[in-house]
Short mmCIF file of C-alpha atoms in Angstrom, two decimals:
data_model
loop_
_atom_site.label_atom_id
_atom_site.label_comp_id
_atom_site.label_asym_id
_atom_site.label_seq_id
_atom_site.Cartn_x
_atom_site.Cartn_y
_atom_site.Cartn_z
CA UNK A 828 11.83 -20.81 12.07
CA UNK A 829 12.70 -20.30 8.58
CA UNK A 830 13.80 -17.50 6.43
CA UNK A 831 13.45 -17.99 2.26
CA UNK A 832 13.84 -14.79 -0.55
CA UNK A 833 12.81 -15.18 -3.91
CA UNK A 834 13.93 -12.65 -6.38
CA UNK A 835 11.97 -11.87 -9.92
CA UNK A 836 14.81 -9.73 -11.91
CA UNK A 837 15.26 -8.18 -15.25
CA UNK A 838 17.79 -11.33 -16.10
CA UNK A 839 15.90 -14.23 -14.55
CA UNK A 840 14.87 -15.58 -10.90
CA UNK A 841 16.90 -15.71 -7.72
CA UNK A 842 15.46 -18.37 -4.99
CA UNK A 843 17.49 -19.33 -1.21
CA UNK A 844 16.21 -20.91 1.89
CA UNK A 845 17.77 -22.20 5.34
CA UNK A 846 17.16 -25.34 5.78
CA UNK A 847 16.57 -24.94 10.35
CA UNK A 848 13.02 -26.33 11.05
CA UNK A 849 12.28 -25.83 15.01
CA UNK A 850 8.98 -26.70 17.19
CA UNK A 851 10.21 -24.69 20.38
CA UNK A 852 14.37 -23.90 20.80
CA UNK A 853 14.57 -27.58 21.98
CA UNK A 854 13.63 -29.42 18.96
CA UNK A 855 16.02 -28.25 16.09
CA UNK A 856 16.18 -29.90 12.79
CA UNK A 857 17.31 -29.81 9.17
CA UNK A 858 14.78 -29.85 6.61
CA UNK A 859 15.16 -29.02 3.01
CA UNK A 860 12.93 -26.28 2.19
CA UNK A 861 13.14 -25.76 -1.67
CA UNK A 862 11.50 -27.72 -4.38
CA UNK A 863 12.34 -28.09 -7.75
CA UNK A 864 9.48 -29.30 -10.58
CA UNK A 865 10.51 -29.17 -13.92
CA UNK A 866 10.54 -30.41 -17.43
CA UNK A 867 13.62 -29.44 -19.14
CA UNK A 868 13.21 -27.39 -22.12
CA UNK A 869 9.24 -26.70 -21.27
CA UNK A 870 8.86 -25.39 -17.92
CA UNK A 871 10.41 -25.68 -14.20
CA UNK A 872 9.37 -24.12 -10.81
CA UNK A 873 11.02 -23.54 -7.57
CA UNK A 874 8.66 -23.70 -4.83
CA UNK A 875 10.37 -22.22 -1.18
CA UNK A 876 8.25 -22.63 2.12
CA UNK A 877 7.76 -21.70 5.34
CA UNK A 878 5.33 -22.17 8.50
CA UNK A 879 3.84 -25.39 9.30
CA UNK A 880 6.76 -28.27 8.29
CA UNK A 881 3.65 -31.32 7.65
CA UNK A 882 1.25 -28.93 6.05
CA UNK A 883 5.16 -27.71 3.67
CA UNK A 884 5.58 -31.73 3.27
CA UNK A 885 2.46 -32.69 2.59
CA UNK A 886 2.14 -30.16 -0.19
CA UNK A 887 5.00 -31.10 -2.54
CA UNK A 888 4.09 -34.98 -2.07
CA UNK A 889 0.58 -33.57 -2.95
CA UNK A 890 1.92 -31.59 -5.78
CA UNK A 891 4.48 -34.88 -6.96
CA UNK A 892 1.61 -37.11 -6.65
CA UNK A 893 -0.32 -35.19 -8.91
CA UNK A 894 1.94 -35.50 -11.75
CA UNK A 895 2.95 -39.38 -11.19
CA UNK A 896 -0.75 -40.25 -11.55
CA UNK A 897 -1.35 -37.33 -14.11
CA UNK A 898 -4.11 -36.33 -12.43
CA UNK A 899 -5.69 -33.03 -13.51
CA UNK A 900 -4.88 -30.31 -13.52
CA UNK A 901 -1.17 -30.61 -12.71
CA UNK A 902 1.80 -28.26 -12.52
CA UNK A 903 2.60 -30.02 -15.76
CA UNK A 904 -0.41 -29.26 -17.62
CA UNK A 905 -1.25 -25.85 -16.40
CA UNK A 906 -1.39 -23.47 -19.24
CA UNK A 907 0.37 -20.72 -17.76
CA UNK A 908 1.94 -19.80 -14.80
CA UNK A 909 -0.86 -18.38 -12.90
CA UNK A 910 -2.59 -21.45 -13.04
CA UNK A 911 0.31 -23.07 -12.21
CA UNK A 912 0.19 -20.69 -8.71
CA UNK A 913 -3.68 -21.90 -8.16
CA UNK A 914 -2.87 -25.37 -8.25
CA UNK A 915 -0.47 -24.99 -5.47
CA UNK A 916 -2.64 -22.35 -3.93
CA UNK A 917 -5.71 -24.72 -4.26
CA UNK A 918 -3.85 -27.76 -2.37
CA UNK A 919 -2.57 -25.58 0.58
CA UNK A 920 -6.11 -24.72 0.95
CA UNK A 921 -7.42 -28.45 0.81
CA UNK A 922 -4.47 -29.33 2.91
CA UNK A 923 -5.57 -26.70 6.05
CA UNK A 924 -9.19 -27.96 5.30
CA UNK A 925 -8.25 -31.29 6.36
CA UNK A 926 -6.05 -30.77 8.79
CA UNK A 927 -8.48 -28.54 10.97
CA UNK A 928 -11.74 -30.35 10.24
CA UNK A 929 -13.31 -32.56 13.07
CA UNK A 930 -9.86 -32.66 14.69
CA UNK A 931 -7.96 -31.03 18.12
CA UNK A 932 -6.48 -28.04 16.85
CA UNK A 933 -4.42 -27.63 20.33
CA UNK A 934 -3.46 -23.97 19.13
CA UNK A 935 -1.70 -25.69 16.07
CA UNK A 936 -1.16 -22.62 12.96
CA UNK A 937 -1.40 -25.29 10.02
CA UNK A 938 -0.71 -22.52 7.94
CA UNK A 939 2.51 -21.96 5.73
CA UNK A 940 3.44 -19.89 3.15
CA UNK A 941 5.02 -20.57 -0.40
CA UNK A 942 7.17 -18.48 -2.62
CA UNK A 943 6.36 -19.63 -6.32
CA UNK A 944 8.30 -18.90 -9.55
CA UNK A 945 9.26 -20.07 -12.49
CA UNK A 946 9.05 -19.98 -16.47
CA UNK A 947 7.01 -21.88 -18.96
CA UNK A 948 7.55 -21.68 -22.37
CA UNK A 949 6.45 -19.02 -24.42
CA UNK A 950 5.63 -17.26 -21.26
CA UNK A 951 8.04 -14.76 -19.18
CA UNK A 952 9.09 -16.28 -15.53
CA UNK A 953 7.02 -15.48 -13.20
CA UNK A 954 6.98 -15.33 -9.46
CA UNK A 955 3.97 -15.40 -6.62
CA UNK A 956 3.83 -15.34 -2.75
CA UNK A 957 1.17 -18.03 -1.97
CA UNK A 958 -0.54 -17.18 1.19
CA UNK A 959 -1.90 -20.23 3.42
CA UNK A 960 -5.16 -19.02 2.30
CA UNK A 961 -4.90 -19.82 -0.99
CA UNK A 962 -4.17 -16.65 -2.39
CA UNK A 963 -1.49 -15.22 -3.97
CA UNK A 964 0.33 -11.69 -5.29
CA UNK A 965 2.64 -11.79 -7.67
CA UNK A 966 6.02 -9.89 -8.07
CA UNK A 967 6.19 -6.57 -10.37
CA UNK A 968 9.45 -4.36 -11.11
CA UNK A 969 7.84 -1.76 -7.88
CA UNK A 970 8.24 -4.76 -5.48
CA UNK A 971 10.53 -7.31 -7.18
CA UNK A 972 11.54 -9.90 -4.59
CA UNK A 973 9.76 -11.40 -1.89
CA UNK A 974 10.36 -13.06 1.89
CA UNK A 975 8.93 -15.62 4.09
CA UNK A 976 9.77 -16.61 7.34
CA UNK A 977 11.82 -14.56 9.75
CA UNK A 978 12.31 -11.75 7.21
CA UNK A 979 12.93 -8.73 9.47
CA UNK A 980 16.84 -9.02 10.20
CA UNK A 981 17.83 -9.48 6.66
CA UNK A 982 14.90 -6.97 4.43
CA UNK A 983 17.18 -3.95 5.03
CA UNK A 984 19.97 -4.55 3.12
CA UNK A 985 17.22 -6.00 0.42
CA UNK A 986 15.91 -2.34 0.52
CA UNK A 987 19.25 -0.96 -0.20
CA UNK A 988 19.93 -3.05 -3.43
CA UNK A 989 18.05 -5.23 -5.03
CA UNK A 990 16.01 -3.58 -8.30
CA UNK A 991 14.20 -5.28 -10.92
CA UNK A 992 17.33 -4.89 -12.97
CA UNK A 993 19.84 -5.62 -10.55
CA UNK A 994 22.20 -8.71 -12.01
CA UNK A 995 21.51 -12.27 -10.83
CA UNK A 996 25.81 -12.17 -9.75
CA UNK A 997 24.79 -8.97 -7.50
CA UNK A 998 21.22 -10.25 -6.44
CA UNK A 999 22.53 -13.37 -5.58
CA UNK A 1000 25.47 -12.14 -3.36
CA UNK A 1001 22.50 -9.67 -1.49
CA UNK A 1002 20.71 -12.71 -1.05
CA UNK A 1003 23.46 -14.11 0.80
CA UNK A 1004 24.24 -11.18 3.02
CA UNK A 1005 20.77 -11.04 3.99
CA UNK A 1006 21.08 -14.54 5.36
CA UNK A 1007 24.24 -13.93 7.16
CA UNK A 1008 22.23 -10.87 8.87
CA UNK A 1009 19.32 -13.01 9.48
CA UNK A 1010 21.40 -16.15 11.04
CA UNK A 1011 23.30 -13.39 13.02
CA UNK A 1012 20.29 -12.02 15.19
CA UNK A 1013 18.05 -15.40 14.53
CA UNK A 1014 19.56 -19.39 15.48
CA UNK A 1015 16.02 -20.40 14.60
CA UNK A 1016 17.36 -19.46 10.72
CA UNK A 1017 20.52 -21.65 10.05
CA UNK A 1018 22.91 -23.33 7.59
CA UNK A 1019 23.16 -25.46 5.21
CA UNK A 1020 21.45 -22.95 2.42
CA UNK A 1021 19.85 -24.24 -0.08
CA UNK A 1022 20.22 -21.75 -3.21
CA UNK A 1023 19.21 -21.47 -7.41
CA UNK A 1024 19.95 -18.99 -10.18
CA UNK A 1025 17.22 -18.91 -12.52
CA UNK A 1026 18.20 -17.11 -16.68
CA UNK A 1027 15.28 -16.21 -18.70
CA UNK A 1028 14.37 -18.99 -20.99
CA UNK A 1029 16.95 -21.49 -20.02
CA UNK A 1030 13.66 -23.35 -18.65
CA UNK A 1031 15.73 -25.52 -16.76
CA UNK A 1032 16.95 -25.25 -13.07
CA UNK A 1033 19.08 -26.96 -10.11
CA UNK A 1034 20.24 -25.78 -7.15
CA UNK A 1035 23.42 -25.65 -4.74
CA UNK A 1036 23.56 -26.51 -1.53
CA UNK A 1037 25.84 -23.98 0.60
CA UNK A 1038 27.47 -25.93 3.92
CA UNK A 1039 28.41 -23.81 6.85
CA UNK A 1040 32.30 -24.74 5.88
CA UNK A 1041 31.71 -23.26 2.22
CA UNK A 1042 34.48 -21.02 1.43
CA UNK A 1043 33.02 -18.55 -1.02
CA UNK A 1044 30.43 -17.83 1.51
CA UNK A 1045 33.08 -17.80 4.74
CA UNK A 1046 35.01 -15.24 2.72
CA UNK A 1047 31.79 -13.16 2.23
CA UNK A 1048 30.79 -13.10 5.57
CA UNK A 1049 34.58 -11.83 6.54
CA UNK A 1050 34.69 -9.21 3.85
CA UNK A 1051 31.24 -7.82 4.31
CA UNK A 1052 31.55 -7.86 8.14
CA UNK A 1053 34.80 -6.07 8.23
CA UNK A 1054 33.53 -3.61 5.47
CA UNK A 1055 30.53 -2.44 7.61
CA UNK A 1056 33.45 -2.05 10.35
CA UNK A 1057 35.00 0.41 8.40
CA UNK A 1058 32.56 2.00 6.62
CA UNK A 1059 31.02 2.88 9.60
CA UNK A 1060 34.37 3.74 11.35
CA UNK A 1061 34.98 6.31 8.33
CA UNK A 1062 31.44 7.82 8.32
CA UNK A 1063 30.96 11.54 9.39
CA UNK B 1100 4.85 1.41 16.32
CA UNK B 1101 7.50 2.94 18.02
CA UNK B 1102 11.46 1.98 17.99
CA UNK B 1103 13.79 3.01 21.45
CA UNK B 1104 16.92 1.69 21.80
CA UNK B 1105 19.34 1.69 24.88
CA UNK B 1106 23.01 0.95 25.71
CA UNK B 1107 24.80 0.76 28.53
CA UNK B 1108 28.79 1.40 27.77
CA UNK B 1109 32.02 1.90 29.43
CA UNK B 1110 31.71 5.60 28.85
CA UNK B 1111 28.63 6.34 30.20
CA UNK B 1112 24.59 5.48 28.19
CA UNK B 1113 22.80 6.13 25.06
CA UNK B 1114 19.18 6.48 24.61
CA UNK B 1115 17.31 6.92 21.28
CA UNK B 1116 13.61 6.99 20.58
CA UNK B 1117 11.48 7.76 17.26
CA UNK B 1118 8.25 9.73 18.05
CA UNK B 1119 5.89 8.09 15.24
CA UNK B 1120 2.56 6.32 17.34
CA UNK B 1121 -0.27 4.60 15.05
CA UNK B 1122 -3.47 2.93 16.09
CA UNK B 1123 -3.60 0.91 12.17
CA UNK B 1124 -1.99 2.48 9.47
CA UNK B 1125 -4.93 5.26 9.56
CA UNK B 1126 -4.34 6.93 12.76
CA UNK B 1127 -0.82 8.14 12.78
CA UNK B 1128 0.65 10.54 15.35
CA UNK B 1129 3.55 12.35 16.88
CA UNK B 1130 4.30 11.41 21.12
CA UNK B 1131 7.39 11.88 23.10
CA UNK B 1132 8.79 8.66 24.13
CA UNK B 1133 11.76 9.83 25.64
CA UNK B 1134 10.97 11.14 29.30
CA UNK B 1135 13.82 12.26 31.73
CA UNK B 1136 13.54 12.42 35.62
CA UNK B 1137 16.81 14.05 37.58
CA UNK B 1138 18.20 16.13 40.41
CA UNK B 1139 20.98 17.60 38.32
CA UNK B 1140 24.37 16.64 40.38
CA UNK B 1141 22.61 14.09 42.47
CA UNK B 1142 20.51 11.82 40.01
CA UNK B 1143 18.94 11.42 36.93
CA UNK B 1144 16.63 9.31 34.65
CA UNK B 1145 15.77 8.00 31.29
CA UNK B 1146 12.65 6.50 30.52
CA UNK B 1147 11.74 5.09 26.94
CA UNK B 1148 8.30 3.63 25.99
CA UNK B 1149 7.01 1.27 23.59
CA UNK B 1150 3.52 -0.53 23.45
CA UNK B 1151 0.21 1.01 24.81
CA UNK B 1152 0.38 4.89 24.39
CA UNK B 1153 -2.02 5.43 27.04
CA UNK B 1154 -0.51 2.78 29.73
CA UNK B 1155 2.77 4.70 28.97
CA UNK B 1156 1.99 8.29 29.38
CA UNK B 1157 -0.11 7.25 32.82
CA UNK B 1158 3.21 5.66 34.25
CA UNK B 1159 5.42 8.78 33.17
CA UNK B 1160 2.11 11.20 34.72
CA UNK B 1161 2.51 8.85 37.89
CA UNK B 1162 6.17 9.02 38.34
CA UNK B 1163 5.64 12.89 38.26
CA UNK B 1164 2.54 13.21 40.40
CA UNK B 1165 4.68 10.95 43.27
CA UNK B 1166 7.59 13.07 43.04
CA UNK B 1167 5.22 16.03 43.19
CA UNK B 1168 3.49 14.84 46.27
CA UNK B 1169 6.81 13.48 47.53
CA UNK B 1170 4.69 10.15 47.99
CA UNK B 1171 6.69 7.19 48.90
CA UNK B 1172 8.45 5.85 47.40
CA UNK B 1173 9.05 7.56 44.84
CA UNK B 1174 12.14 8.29 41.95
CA UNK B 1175 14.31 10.72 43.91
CA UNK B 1176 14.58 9.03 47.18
CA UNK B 1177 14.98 5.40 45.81
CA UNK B 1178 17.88 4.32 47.23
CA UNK B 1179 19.10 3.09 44.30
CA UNK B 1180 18.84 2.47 40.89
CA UNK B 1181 17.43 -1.09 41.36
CA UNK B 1182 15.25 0.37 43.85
CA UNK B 1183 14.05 3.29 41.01
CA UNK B 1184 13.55 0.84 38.69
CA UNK B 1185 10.89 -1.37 40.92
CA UNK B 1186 9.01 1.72 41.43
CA UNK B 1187 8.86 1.97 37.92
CA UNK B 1188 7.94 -1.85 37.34
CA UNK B 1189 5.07 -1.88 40.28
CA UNK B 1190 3.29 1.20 38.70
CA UNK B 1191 3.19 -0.01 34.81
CA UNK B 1192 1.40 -3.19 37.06
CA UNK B 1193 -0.67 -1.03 39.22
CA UNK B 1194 -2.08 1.19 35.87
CA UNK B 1195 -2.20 -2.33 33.78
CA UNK B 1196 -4.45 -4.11 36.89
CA UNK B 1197 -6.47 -1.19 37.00
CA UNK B 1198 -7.14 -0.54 32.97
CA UNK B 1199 -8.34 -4.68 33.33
CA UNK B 1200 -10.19 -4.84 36.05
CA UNK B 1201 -13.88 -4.98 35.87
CA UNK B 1202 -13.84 -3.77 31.97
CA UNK B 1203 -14.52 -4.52 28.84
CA UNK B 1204 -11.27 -5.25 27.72
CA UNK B 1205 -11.94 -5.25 23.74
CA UNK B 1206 -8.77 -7.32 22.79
CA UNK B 1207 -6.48 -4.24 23.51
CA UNK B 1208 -3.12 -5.44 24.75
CA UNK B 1209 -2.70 -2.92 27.75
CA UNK B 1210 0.85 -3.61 27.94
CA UNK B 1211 4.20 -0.92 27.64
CA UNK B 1212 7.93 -1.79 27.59
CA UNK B 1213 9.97 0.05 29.33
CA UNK B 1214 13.74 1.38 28.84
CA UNK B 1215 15.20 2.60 32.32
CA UNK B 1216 18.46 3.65 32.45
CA UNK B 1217 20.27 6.29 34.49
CA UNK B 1218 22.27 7.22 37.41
CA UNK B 1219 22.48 8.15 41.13
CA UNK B 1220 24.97 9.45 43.07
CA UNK B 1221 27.55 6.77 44.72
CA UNK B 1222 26.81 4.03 42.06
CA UNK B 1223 27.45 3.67 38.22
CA UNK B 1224 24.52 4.07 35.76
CA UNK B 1225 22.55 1.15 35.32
CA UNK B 1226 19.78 0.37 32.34
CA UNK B 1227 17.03 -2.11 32.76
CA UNK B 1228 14.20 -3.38 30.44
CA UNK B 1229 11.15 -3.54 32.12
CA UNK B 1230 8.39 -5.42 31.19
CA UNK B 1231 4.66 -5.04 31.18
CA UNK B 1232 4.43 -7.42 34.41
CA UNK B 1233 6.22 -5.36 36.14
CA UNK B 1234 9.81 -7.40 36.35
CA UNK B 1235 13.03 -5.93 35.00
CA UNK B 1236 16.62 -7.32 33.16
CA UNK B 1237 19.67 -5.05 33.25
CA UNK B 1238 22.12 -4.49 30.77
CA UNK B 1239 25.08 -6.18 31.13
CA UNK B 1240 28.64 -6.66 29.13
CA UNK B 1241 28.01 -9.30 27.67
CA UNK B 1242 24.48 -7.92 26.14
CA UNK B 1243 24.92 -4.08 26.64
CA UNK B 1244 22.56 -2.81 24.67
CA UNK B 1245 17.94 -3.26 24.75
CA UNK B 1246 15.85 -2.42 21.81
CA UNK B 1247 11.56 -2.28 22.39
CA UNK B 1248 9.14 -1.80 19.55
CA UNK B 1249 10.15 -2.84 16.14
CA UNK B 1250 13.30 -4.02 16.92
CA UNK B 1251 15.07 -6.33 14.16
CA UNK B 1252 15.29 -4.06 11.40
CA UNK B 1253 17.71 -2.37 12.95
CA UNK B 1254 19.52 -5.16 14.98
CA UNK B 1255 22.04 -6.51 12.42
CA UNK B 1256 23.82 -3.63 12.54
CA UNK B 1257 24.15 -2.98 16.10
CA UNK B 1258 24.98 -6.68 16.96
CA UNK B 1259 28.33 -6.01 14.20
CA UNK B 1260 28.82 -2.43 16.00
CA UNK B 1261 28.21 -2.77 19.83
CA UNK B 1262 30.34 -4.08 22.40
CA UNK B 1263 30.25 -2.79 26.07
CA UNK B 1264 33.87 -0.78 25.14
CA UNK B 1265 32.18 1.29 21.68
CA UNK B 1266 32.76 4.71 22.63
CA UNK B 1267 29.99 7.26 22.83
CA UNK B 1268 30.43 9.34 19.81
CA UNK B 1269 30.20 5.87 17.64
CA UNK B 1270 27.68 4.24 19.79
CA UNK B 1271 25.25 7.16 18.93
CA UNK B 1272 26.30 7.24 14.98
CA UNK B 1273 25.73 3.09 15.38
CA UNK B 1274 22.40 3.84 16.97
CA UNK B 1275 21.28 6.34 14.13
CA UNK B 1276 21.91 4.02 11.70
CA UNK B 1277 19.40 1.39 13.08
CA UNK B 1278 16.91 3.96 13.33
CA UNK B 1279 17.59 5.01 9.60
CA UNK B 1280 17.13 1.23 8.52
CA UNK B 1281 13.92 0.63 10.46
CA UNK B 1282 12.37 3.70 8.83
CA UNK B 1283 13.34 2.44 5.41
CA UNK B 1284 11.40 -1.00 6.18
CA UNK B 1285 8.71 0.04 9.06
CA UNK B 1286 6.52 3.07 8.21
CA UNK B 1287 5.28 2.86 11.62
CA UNK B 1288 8.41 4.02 12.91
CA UNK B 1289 9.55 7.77 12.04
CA UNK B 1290 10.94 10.98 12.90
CA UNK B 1291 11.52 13.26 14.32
CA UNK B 1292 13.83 11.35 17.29
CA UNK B 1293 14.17 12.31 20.47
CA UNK B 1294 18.38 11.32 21.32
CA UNK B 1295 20.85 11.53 24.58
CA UNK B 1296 24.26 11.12 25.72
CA UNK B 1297 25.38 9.97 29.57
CA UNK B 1298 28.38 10.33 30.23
CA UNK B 1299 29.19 8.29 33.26
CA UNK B 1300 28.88 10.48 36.47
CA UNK B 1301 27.67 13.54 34.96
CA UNK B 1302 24.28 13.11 36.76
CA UNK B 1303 22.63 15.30 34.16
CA UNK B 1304 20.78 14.46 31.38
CA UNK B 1305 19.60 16.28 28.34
CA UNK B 1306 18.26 15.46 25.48
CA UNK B 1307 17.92 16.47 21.59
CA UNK B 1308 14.99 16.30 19.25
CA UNK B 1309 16.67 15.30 15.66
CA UNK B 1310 14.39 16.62 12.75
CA UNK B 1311 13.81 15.43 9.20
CA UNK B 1312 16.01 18.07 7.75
CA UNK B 1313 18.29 17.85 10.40
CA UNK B 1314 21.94 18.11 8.27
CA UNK B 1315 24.47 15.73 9.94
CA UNK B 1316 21.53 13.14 9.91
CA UNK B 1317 21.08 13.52 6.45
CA UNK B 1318 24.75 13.70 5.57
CA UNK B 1319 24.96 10.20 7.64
CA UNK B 1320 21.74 8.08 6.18
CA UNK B 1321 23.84 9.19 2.76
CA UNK B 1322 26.59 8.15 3.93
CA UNK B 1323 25.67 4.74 5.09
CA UNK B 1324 23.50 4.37 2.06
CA UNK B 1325 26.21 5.11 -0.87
CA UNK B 1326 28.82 3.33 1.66
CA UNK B 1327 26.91 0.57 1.61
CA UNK B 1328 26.39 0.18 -1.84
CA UNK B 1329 30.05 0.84 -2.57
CA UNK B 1330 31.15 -1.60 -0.09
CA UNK B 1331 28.46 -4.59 -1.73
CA UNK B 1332 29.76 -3.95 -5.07
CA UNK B 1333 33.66 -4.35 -3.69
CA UNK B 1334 32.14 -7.68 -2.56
CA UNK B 1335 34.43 -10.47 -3.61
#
């Protein structure tokens, strides 16, 4: 499966993904699952998916592919970020066409969904959940972070914390828990994570890649696991 | 939806149910999940339901109506629990066959799950999960606790609490707790809950309806919540 959180904050954007891709519990693999566009200094997106790997794949090349043969319109072109979110909406759409036109469908969900976000200039960042219908809703300071994939396990400590103007320190730290609660009940969701910190107009972006043996996280995992030990040894 | 939860400890068993049923979002209702059967001092039953409201309140009006005609067999001469719990599994599949048969069937998933847990005289208490086709799984100490309905809300925290040695008091403060973070995420689940307490060889069962205003369950979703809080912000 796949679990991915994308965060739209007061300070900036908050994106994380696994990186487990799995077609039944025999056939594991490791697939990156976040996607960076960007021109530095004029705009950058992260792009997170989940649901069918080819139809995931096949989008960014789609998306890349667009921009090497500047053909239009283009993620680097659109005027704002909600055409930005149509273009990518728009390809998943052509993408499913394809895929289930004059064709066996054996049962097959083409489908996937994509979490969206990013800044372009003179524009505040901006983040959408892209259904695999082409559609797309977009974050608001009510409802500011979304999931895809196996979002259960980790939404209630989401609940519990996040606000539009929670920090991007404390978001991203939540974001992290909610994965360690996730790959707890889930092996379907597993390391490495891939993870980026988004600030307002810095209109550039990279991301980290966590590995199972990464310390900062191991020491997380210990502290927060031992704290819900005793903070529910010492309720009432 | 509906969320039931069952454990099966050292001390004795647990057994929690919310009492929120909805056909869509627009038809919302109040049901008893939680259904005991016993011969105080010689046996006695809990039964939890999940899935089709209608398949589950025909099994529970079956198990009665044998007992009242002393058909055979039936729950209070079973000679033991495995034996209780395969008249339990061959009804749910006598009521599903029959709701089928010869119908229209409209895309209605007849199905219930089933938490069966309880004792009889001359064995320890036993729990099973029982599915819609009739089979059964029992609890074990290596997995000593079952969840049916929306269930992974409120796993993370039991999978950090539960082991087959948690005493009673905190198994039951554990299994609060999961209900009070699937009603934050899950509208569909809600209270008031139905909750009891085995302790092993007591062969009686009773159990308590907690309400919305109830005060120690307020003082404890508090709790948890400002604990929680606290404990994220002492994160490293």
């Amino acid at each position: 499966m796949t679990y991915c959180i994308a965060m739209w904050l007061n300070e900036g954007l908050i994106f994380a993904s696994d990186t487990r891709t799995n077609a039944g519990v025999d056939q594991i693999a490791s697939f990156r699952k976040m996607h960076l566009f960007q021109q530095p200094g004029a705009r950058c997106f992260a792009l997170l998916t989940s649901g069918n790997l080819a139809t995931s794949q096949n989008l960014v090349s789609r998306l890349r592919s667009q921009l090497e043969n500047d053909e239009q319109p283009n993620l680097y072109n659109a005027g704002n970020m909600f055409e930005a979110a149509e273009i990518v909406g728009e390809q998943i759409k052509a993408i499913i066409a394809h895929n289930t036109k004059g064709q066996q469908n054996a049962g097959v969900d083409f489908g996937c969904h994509v979490l969206f976000g990013g800044q372009i200039e003179g524009e505040p960042p901006r983040l959408y959940h892209i259904y695999p219908e082409g559609n797309f809703i977009e974050a608001t300071e009510d409802t500011p972070y979304f999931q895809i994939g196996e979002s259960k396990y980790g939404k209630p400590i989401l609940d519990r914390i996040i606000r539009h103007d929670t920090n991007l320190h404390q978001a991203m730290k939540c974001a992290l828990i909610s994965f360690d609660s996730t790959m707890h009940s889930n092996l379907s969701v597993g390391m490495p994570l891939d993870v980026a910190v988004y600030r307002n107009d810095a209109l550039e972006l990279s991301s980290e890649r966590i590995q199972e043996n990464d310390g900062y996280f191991q020491r997380l995992r210990e502290s927060w696991s031992t704290g819900i030990r005793q903070l529910f040894n010492d309720l009432p």
